[in-house]
């Protein structure tokens, strides 16, 4: 008996008898999430013009995807990783989950750089944080939880669980970082994934290098050592390549059974440590980039190669027509870390600042949708969208309707927008909230910021100095010209909008050290 | 829409249209493998009489399984772990795979205690092995491989791959130890598993305790730190419990889709480190066991509780009638490690010696089959069987026929034997081969032994002293009376049988240090 023939026979039988109905209505979905890659750092021009970096990075497969799908010109995520990931998994804004910072390895341990103990030995270096004027807020430091009763968590019905319940084969590959160790959501099996490759409570890899066993050596090990990669120990296989191969292996089962899959391929790259992908780094050095920039560019190209491998896999298996691909990054490019080379705080030019910040460099992210037959190839959409929209959007794509969740979903289904250009207002209020101190040293354009985007307008609330700034993003994407004084009524309206949102979500606010009171909402600046 | 109802509806549709045919012909299979648990260390009497330990260990679920199925009175495995696991995965005798010792963490590194570097820092303690008269053989030190071209491996078509190809959802949970890191079979996804929970190239856990993060702490970490257990870090969850919960979670997908599954639940317990399962240990202390014995007994009971949880899961999901359970251990009980307490080399009484040895204490193992409607409940079978039989047996149970393998399979399908009492001769020649030095110190009844069982007779070849011993196991299960001198013709016949097998398989033999020649086959003792 020939088994491949036998399986084909069964698939035909299933088709003949109607058993495959579910599959026809359920496209496969690949969510390809990149970490810390900047908005301008690829061949795809997300902006309305082409910036210098768009021409420095070699990403033919991102371009290939853009040509097959829709580029989102105004897509947003949170300023750091866990809030974006947990917002997508819950459909809630980060101010609403109260998960506004990255979750620590160790549970019940705030990751804030002041006002609480740091959580990992790897971050303890230089961690004698200056005592600030603001103290850390009471946020959900343990992340999300699929069950009640875990302290400092947002309880949720996770997106992956709804997909699995609807028949999807759900694969997690790469970085998870949804919750701290010792809580249920540190284990993605509890979030509805059927398979997990390499996802833990860690937000970064100990090493990207196979020759380092990805950190699994006596010299290197800490909790960021990557799990499930034993096959590649002692080899020259970069983690991005290894994760891609492993992720595609896990699709064998659903593909051979004709069952729909959801592949969440969340690369650790390009998070620190910035280490070269040896396959690509030399040409960037040769092009004159400094070593940090060259390494980062090689990591971007490694991710691009991974995307190409996924696209090739889908084509080789005849799945391209029935597979949706979502491409996105989890926050803005890191513009602060010395490993990345370049001039600090300039990496995302023309955008202001980078990861950690509520300025555009921290929250404006690459995003693309490829959906053959439904989303126009080579198209663009300029309506602002935000990470929590992915929750209802992905469930809508999967045909999951009228589901019940324990949480209140804030995001909006983008399917009408991307397929027919309707259904999502360009004037929605999109909120960003980072009531934290990021690093032991002060970062004035990162620490303690809130912001709201509404159409062309953006307000930034600087909690530490208790002032607001107003920008017109259409005219000033670089947020160089604060026009709050020029448009006081718009500033007040935006401040009220942001304040109402934060109040409605009972958002966590820092505490003023001198008074013990929470930082007030920005609309207090416009009272009287 | 209610998804659980919707799935039920689809299952009914499938049943009505014949789509479930495959499932009806394909029972679920649970292979429940225990590590290092001795033959007498449970409530199940595998022997023809009840021994003292059978009354000291509390294993109600093993008894429950025995009452539902068949106890194999003469089941054998290899003397150590990797050879048994790779024999089951390939269907080959360990002398034939040339994987006769445990595989190291680091590839290309023999684990032998002399004649080669040891492989892990954790074993380097006291590793200044005395130079022996024999040097290590040229064995397949990297284990198995599913592909050609990996040095020091036995290439194979793995059992799990054949099951997956036939439509099974194949789950690996627990200890893998099929190959060294940096080779394909260090990753069980390359062996045909759809899911892996906690399996690596390691043969033991760094810690069984959740409070130790299973070894994932800066103080404890080495390559035996258990992966994929982040949910339980800092809790009191014993590894055996955590693995059981995780294994059962992975069955959600196949069970909800009505698809057959193969669950290979290979507990790390009761391998060293001998650490208490706090849920059960106190009563063994109270019963007067020394601390080591009490800890070991608590680990056995933890495994028993896991078995009960699996049985309960199957019952709760209505799967008991269509699920086969195979219960087995990977080798004899460890009778050499001080952590286990008791008197060294006596733990498996009435059997001689323990793990590592080709005497009965090292190779005679617990085995049970539970197969409702096919294998008689509460029955026994006395025909000798051996671990490589599991390869054709499990494939036969799964209805996989006429499969092709790159390797020559030595094992025999036991289905006719256990269902109808026929088809397998009680006079088969079963071979055991341990051409190694196990520990840095000499272990005269463990190092450099080969053996063959044929019916009641057993020959043991002691390579170091170049002599054979003959035992009649029916009369002398303790191998106390060497009757080689009394039955020289039987000894010669058995020596020839063993030699022919080893020669036929091109078995790896130690090298005589003085001459550089391989140790001769035992039939040379009967020439002239």
mmCIF file of N, CA and C in Angstrom, chain B residues 276-371:
data_model
loop_
_atom_site.group_PDB
_atom_site.id
_atom_site.type_symbol
_atom_site.label_atom_id
_atom_site.label_comp_id
_atom_site.label_asym_id
_atom_site.label_seq_id
_atom_site.Cartn_x
_atom_site.Cartn_y
_atom_site.Cartn_z
ATOM 1 N N UNK B 276 12.475 13.697 45.289
ATOM 2 C CA UNK B 276 11.155 13.297 45.757
ATOM 3 C C UNK B 276 10.023 13.902 44.931
ATOM 4 N N UNK B 277 8.982 13.123 44.720
ATOM 5 C CA UNK B 277 7.702 13.673 44.314
ATOM 6 C C UNK B 277 6.974 13.929 45.625
ATOM 7 N N UNK B 278 6.906 15.221 45.992
ATOM 8 C CA UNK B 278 6.472 15.578 47.350
ATOM 9 C C UNK B 278 5.064 15.082 47.653
ATOM 10 N N UNK B 279 4.296 14.811 46.609
ATOM 11 C CA UNK B 279 2.927 14.364 46.845
ATOM 12 C C UNK B 279 2.880 12.975 47.480
ATOM 13 N N UNK B 280 3.945 12.208 47.264
ATOM 14 C CA UNK B 280 3.869 10.797 47.638
ATOM 15 C C UNK B 280 4.976 10.324 48.567
ATOM 16 N N UNK B 281 6.002 11.141 48.785
ATOM 17 C CA UNK B 281 7.215 10.602 49.406
ATOM 18 C C UNK B 281 7.074 10.276 50.895
ATOM 19 N N UNK B 282 6.266 11.061 51.582
ATOM 20 C CA UNK B 282 6.275 10.911 53.037
ATOM 21 C C UNK B 282 5.841 9.516 53.487
ATOM 22 N N UNK B 283 4.876 8.954 52.819
ATOM 23 C CA UNK B 283 4.390 7.649 53.286
ATOM 24 C C UNK B 283 5.451 6.557 53.146
ATOM 25 N N UNK B 284 6.337 6.728 52.159
ATOM 26 C CA UNK B 284 7.404 5.730 52.016
ATOM 27 C C UNK B 284 8.458 5.910 53.104
ATOM 28 N N UNK B 285 8.698 7.180 53.469
ATOM 29 C CA UNK B 285 9.582 7.400 54.617
ATOM 30 C C UNK B 285 8.953 6.792 55.866
ATOM 31 N N UNK B 286 7.676 7.054 56.031
ATOM 32 C CA UNK B 286 6.988 6.544 57.225
ATOM 33 C C UNK B 286 7.002 5.020 57.260
ATOM 34 N N UNK B 287 7.045 4.425 56.075
ATOM 35 C CA UNK B 287 7.057 2.957 56.014
ATOM 36 C C UNK B 287 8.447 2.396 56.283
ATOM 37 N N UNK B 288 9.395 3.274 56.540
ATOM 38 C CA UNK B 288 10.715 2.781 56.928
ATOM 39 C C UNK B 288 11.732 2.682 55.817
ATOM 40 N N UNK B 289 11.362 3.118 54.614
ATOM 41 C CA UNK B 289 12.360 3.107 53.538
ATOM 42 C C UNK B 289 13.436 4.150 53.838
ATOM 43 N N UNK B 290 14.666 3.903 53.396
ATOM 44 C CA UNK B 290 15.676 4.950 53.537
ATOM 45 C C UNK B 290 15.340 6.084 52.558
ATOM 46 N N UNK B 291 15.978 7.235 52.717
ATOM 47 C CA UNK B 291 15.571 8.417 51.972
ATOM 48 C C UNK B 291 15.641 8.210 50.455
ATOM 49 N N UNK B 292 16.704 7.574 49.988
ATOM 50 C CA UNK B 292 16.845 7.343 48.556
ATOM 51 C C UNK B 292 15.733 6.455 48.018
ATOM 52 N N UNK B 293 15.467 5.389 48.729
ATOM 53 C CA UNK B 293 14.410 4.474 48.303
ATOM 54 C C UNK B 293 13.045 5.154 48.344
ATOM 55 N N UNK B 294 12.831 5.946 49.383
ATOM 56 C CA UNK B 294 11.542 6.639 49.496
ATOM 57 C C UNK B 294 11.348 7.614 48.334
ATOM 58 N N UNK B 295 12.411 8.326 47.998
ATOM 59 C CA UNK B 295 12.315 9.269 46.866
ATOM 60 C C UNK B 295 12.017 8.540 45.561
ATOM 61 N N UNK B 296 12.744 7.451 45.363
ATOM 62 C CA UNK B 296 12.514 6.654 44.151
ATOM 63 C C UNK B 296 11.078 6.141 44.117
ATOM 64 N N UNK B 297 10.614 5.620 45.241
ATOM 65 C CA UNK B 297 9.247 5.094 45.291
ATOM 66 C C UNK B 297 8.235 6.200 44.993
ATOM 67 N N UNK B 298 8.521 7.413 45.452
ATOM 68 C CA UNK B 298 7.587 8.514 45.182
ATOM 69 C C UNK B 298 7.593 8.875 43.704
ATOM 70 N N UNK B 299 8.746 8.725 43.057
ATOM 71 C CA UNK B 299 8.801 8.991 41.613
ATOM 72 C C UNK B 299 8.016 7.935 40.843
ATOM 73 N N UNK B 300 8.123 6.683 41.306
ATOM 74 C CA UNK B 300 7.340 5.610 40.671
ATOM 75 C C UNK B 300 5.854 5.909 40.820
ATOM 76 N N UNK B 301 5.469 6.345 42.008
ATOM 77 C CA UNK B 301 4.039 6.620 42.214
ATOM 78 C C UNK B 301 3.590 7.835 41.406
ATOM 79 N N UNK B 302 4.500 8.794 41.211
ATOM 80 C CA UNK B 302 4.170 9.927 40.340
ATOM 81 C C UNK B 302 3.892 9.463 38.920
ATOM 82 N N UNK B 303 4.685 8.516 38.450
ATOM 83 C CA UNK B 303 4.459 7.951 37.121
ATOM 84 C C UNK B 303 3.135 7.197 37.093
ATOM 85 N N UNK B 304 2.860 6.491 38.170
ATOM 86 C CA UNK B 304 1.588 5.762 38.246
ATOM 87 C C UNK B 304 0.412 6.732 38.192
ATOM 88 N N UNK B 305 0.529 7.845 38.877
ATOM 89 C CA UNK B 305 -0.536 8.854 38.853
ATOM 90 C C UNK B 305 -0.712 9.385 37.426
ATOM 91 N N UNK B 306 0.399 9.578 36.718
ATOM 92 C CA UNK B 306 0.339 10.018 35.322
ATOM 93 C C UNK B 306 -0.425 9.013 34.467
ATOM 94 N N UNK B 307 -0.115 7.741 34.667
ATOM 95 C CA UNK B 307 -0.821 6.695 33.914
ATOM 96 C C UNK B 307 -2.315 6.773 34.213
ATOM 97 N N UNK B 308 -2.638 6.963 35.468
ATOM 98 C CA UNK B 308 -4.047 7.087 35.836
ATOM 99 C C UNK B 308 -4.704 8.287 35.168
ATOM 100 N N UNK B 309 -3.976 9.387 35.092
ATOM 101 C CA UNK B 309 -4.521 10.584 34.443
ATOM 102 C C UNK B 309 -4.785 10.338 32.962
ATOM 103 N N UNK B 310 -3.884 9.580 32.336
ATOM 104 C CA UNK B 310 -4.089 9.258 30.922
ATOM 105 C C UNK B 310 -5.322 8.374 30.762
ATOM 106 N N UNK B 311 -5.426 7.360 31.611
ATOM 107 C CA UNK B 311 -6.593 6.469 31.535
ATOM 108 C C UNK B 311 -7.884 7.259 31.786
ATOM 109 N N UNK B 312 -7.836 8.164 32.758
ATOM 110 C CA UNK B 312 -9.023 8.975 33.059
ATOM 111 C C UNK B 312 -9.382 9.876 31.873
ATOM 112 N N UNK B 313 -8.352 10.454 31.250
ATOM 113 C CA UNK B 313 -8.593 11.309 30.083
ATOM 114 C C UNK B 313 -9.290 10.518 28.973
ATOM 115 N N UNK B 314 -8.784 9.324 28.729
ATOM 116 C CA UNK B 314 -9.364 8.510 27.658
ATOM 117 C C UNK B 314 -10.813 8.176 27.984
ATOM 118 N N UNK B 315 -11.066 7.830 29.242
ATOM 119 C CA UNK B 315 -12.449 7.509 29.633
ATOM 120 C C UNK B 315 -13.346 8.732 29.503
ATOM 121 N N UNK B 316 -12.852 9.870 29.976
ATOM 122 C CA UNK B 316 -13.670 11.091 29.956
ATOM 123 C C UNK B 316 -14.009 11.516 28.533
ATOM 124 N N UNK B 317 -13.146 11.183 27.588
ATOM 125 C CA UNK B 317 -13.381 11.573 26.197
ATOM 126 C C UNK B 317 -13.976 10.440 25.362
ATOM 127 N N UNK B 318 -14.377 9.371 26.035
ATOM 128 C CA UNK B 318 -14.998 8.270 25.303
ATOM 129 C C UNK B 318 -14.047 7.557 24.369
ATOM 130 N N UNK B 319 -12.765 7.575 24.693
ATOM 131 C CA UNK B 319 -11.754 7.024 23.789
ATOM 132 C C UNK B 319 -11.199 5.677 24.238
ATOM 133 N N UNK B 320 -11.596 5.228 25.412
ATOM 134 C CA UNK B 320 -10.967 4.022 25.958
ATOM 135 C C UNK B 320 -11.112 2.823 25.041
ATOM 136 N N UNK B 321 -12.275 2.692 24.418
ATOM 137 C CA UNK B 321 -12.538 1.487 23.623
ATOM 138 C C UNK B 321 -11.696 1.447 22.362
ATOM 139 N N UNK B 322 -11.303 2.604 21.880
ATOM 140 C CA UNK B 322 -10.570 2.665 20.611
ATOM 141 C C UNK B 322 -9.126 3.113 20.798
ATOM 142 N N UNK B 323 -8.599 2.915 21.988
ATOM 143 C CA UNK B 323 -7.216 3.311 22.249
ATOM 144 C C UNK B 323 -6.423 2.148 22.824
ATOM 145 N N UNK B 324 -5.309 1.867 22.192
ATOM 146 C CA UNK B 324 -4.388 0.841 22.677
ATOM 147 C C UNK B 324 -3.389 1.502 23.611
ATOM 148 N N UNK B 325 -3.093 0.863 24.725
ATOM 149 C CA UNK B 325 -2.065 1.384 25.621
ATOM 150 C C UNK B 325 -0.945 0.360 25.744
ATOM 151 N N UNK B 326 0.248 0.847 25.519
ATOM 152 C CA UNK B 326 1.444 0.015 25.700
ATOM 153 C C UNK B 326 2.210 0.617 26.865
ATOM 154 N N UNK B 327 2.506 -0.194 27.832
ATOM 155 C CA UNK B 327 3.248 0.251 29.002
ATOM 156 C C UNK B 327 4.576 -0.497 29.036
ATOM 157 N N UNK B 328 5.656 0.219 29.303
ATOM 158 C CA UNK B 328 6.972 -0.421 29.231
ATOM 159 C C UNK B 328 7.996 0.469 29.918
ATOM 160 N N UNK B 329 9.117 -0.107 30.259
ATOM 161 C CA UNK B 329 10.237 0.722 30.711
ATOM 162 C C UNK B 329 11.407 0.517 29.752
ATOM 163 N N UNK B 330 12.338 1.430 29.798
ATOM 164 C CA UNK B 330 13.385 1.464 28.770
ATOM 165 C C UNK B 330 14.577 0.560 29.069
ATOM 166 N N UNK B 331 14.715 0.160 30.316
ATOM 167 C CA UNK B 331 15.772 -0.794 30.706
ATOM 168 C C UNK B 331 15.470 -1.199 32.137
ATOM 169 N N UNK B 332 16.338 -1.981 32.709
ATOM 170 C CA UNK B 332 16.097 -2.417 34.080
ATOM 171 C C UNK B 332 16.285 -1.295 35.082
ATOM 172 N N UNK B 333 15.903 -1.567 36.309
ATOM 173 C CA UNK B 333 16.041 -0.574 37.374
ATOM 174 C C UNK B 333 17.500 -0.275 37.655
ATOM 175 N N UNK B 334 17.775 0.981 37.976
ATOM 176 C CA UNK B 334 19.142 1.373 38.302
ATOM 177 C C UNK B 334 19.499 0.817 39.676
ATOM 178 N N UNK B 335 20.514 -0.019 39.718
ATOM 179 C CA UNK B 335 20.903 -0.655 40.980
ATOM 180 C C UNK B 335 22.299 -0.213 41.390
ATOM 181 N N UNK B 336 22.764 0.858 40.777
ATOM 182 C CA UNK B 336 24.157 1.239 40.947
ATOM 183 C C UNK B 336 24.302 2.638 41.522
ATOM 184 N N UNK B 337 23.261 3.486 41.339
ATOM 185 C CA UNK B 337 23.413 4.883 41.724
ATOM 186 C C UNK B 337 23.119 5.100 43.205
ATOM 187 N N UNK B 338 24.037 5.768 43.858
ATOM 188 C CA UNK B 338 23.909 5.960 45.306
ATOM 189 C C UNK B 338 22.667 6.743 45.689
ATOM 190 N N UNK B 339 22.229 7.644 44.790
ATOM 191 C CA UNK B 339 21.045 8.448 45.112
ATOM 192 C C UNK B 339 19.830 7.590 45.412
ATOM 193 N N UNK B 340 19.849 6.373 44.912
ATOM 194 C CA UNK B 340 18.660 5.537 45.056
ATOM 195 C C UNK B 340 18.579 4.847 46.408
ATOM 196 N N UNK B 341 19.615 5.010 47.224
ATOM 197 C CA UNK B 341 19.601 4.361 48.538
ATOM 198 C C UNK B 341 19.680 2.850 48.394
ATOM 199 N N UNK B 342 19.342 2.164 49.471
ATOM 200 C CA UNK B 342 19.376 0.697 49.435
ATOM 201 C C UNK B 342 20.796 0.174 49.313
ATOM 202 N N UNK B 343 20.915 -1.117 49.063
ATOM 203 C CA UNK B 343 22.222 -1.760 48.938
ATOM 204 C C UNK B 343 22.554 -1.901 47.450
ATOM 205 N N UNK B 344 23.677 -1.330 47.023
ATOM 206 C CA UNK B 344 24.006 -1.380 45.595
ATOM 207 C C UNK B 344 23.903 -2.785 45.008
ATOM 208 N N UNK B 345 23.460 -2.849 43.795
ATOM 209 C CA UNK B 345 23.402 -4.082 43.008
ATOM 210 C C UNK B 345 22.373 -5.084 43.518
ATOM 211 N N UNK B 346 21.490 -4.648 44.387
ATOM 212 C CA UNK B 346 20.474 -5.596 44.903
ATOM 213 C C UNK B 346 19.055 -5.142 44.610
ATOM 214 N N UNK B 347 18.900 -3.958 44.013
ATOM 215 C CA UNK B 347 17.564 -3.368 43.940
ATOM 216 C C UNK B 347 16.553 -4.189 43.148
ATOM 217 N N UNK B 348 17.033 -4.994 42.236
ATOM 218 C CA UNK B 348 16.107 -5.716 41.370
ATOM 219 C C UNK B 348 15.933 -7.180 41.766
ATOM 220 N N UNK B 349 16.349 -7.496 42.967
ATOM 221 C CA UNK B 349 16.202 -8.879 43.428
ATOM 222 C C UNK B 349 14.774 -9.340 43.213
ATOM 223 N N UNK B 350 14.544 -10.518 42.722
ATOM 224 C CA UNK B 350 15.487 -11.632 42.577
ATOM 225 C C UNK B 350 16.401 -11.520 41.367
ATOM 226 N N UNK B 351 16.256 -10.492 40.549
ATOM 227 C CA UNK B 351 17.089 -10.414 39.350
ATOM 228 C C UNK B 351 18.506 -9.964 39.704
ATOM 229 N N UNK B 352 19.442 -10.428 38.914
ATOM 230 C CA UNK B 352 20.846 -10.070 39.120
ATOM 231 C C UNK B 352 21.147 -8.728 38.460
ATOM 232 N N UNK B 353 21.780 -7.865 39.208
ATOM 233 C CA UNK B 353 22.246 -6.566 38.712
ATOM 234 C C UNK B 353 21.097 -5.647 38.258
ATOM 235 N N UNK B 354 21.440 -4.625 37.493
ATOM 236 C CA UNK B 354 20.434 -3.637 37.090
ATOM 237 C C UNK B 354 20.854 -2.930 35.822
ATOM 238 N N UNK B 355 20.309 -1.769 35.618
ATOM 239 C CA UNK B 355 20.588 -0.964 34.417
ATOM 240 C C UNK B 355 22.063 -1.031 34.018
ATOM 241 N N UNK B 356 22.302 -1.157 32.730
ATOM 242 C CA UNK B 356 23.664 -1.226 32.218
ATOM 243 C C UNK B 356 24.123 -2.652 31.979
ATOM 244 N N UNK B 357 23.492 -3.582 32.676
ATOM 245 C CA UNK B 357 23.943 -4.977 32.645
ATOM 246 C C UNK B 357 23.119 -5.824 31.689
ATOM 247 N N UNK B 358 23.776 -6.825 31.114
ATOM 248 C CA UNK B 358 23.052 -7.810 30.316
ATOM 249 C C UNK B 358 22.539 -8.966 31.181
ATOM 250 N N UNK B 359 22.801 -8.919 32.466
ATOM 251 C CA UNK B 359 22.077 -9.834 33.364
ATOM 252 C C UNK B 359 20.638 -9.348 33.447
ATOM 253 N N UNK B 360 19.781 -10.205 33.963
ATOM 254 C CA UNK B 360 18.338 -9.941 33.866
ATOM 255 C C UNK B 360 17.914 -8.607 34.501
ATOM 256 N N UNK B 361 18.592 -8.208 35.552
ATOM 257 C CA UNK B 361 18.220 -6.949 36.203
ATOM 258 C C UNK B 361 18.358 -5.741 35.306
ATOM 259 N N UNK B 362 19.192 -5.869 34.269
ATOM 260 C CA UNK B 362 19.393 -4.728 33.373
ATOM 261 C C UNK B 362 18.493 -4.721 32.156
ATOM 262 N N UNK B 363 17.985 -5.898 31.784
ATOM 263 C CA UNK B 363 17.280 -5.992 30.505
ATOM 264 C C UNK B 363 15.837 -6.493 30.608
ATOM 265 N N UNK B 364 15.491 -7.102 31.725
ATOM 266 C CA UNK B 364 14.123 -7.624 31.885
ATOM 267 C C UNK B 364 13.252 -6.483 32.382
ATOM 268 N N UNK B 365 12.195 -6.192 31.646
ATOM 269 C CA UNK B 365 11.434 -4.970 31.927
ATOM 270 C C UNK B 365 9.938 -5.239 32.042
ATOM 271 N N UNK B 366 9.266 -4.355 32.752
ATOM 272 C CA UNK B 366 7.798 -4.375 32.768
ATOM 273 C C UNK B 366 7.259 -4.098 31.365
ATOM 274 N N UNK B 367 6.200 -4.796 30.984
ATOM 275 C CA UNK B 367 5.516 -4.509 29.722
ATOM 276 C C UNK B 367 4.078 -4.977 29.831
ATOM 277 N N UNK B 368 3.175 -4.137 29.372
ATOM 278 C CA UNK B 368 1.753 -4.504 29.331
ATOM 279 C C UNK B 368 1.134 -3.968 28.054
ATOM 280 N N UNK B 369 0.134 -4.691 27.570
ATOM 281 C CA UNK B 369 -0.674 -4.226 26.439
ATOM 282 C C UNK B 369 -2.137 -4.182 26.858
ATOM 283 N N UNK B 370 -2.761 -3.035 26.612
ATOM 284 C CA UNK B 370 -4.196 -2.939 26.849
ATOM 285 C C UNK B 370 -4.868 -2.583 25.526
ATOM 286 N N UNK B 371 -5.733 -3.460 25.053
ATOM 287 C CA UNK B 371 -6.367 -3.266 23.742
ATOM 288 C C UNK B 371 -7.788 -3.831 23.827
#
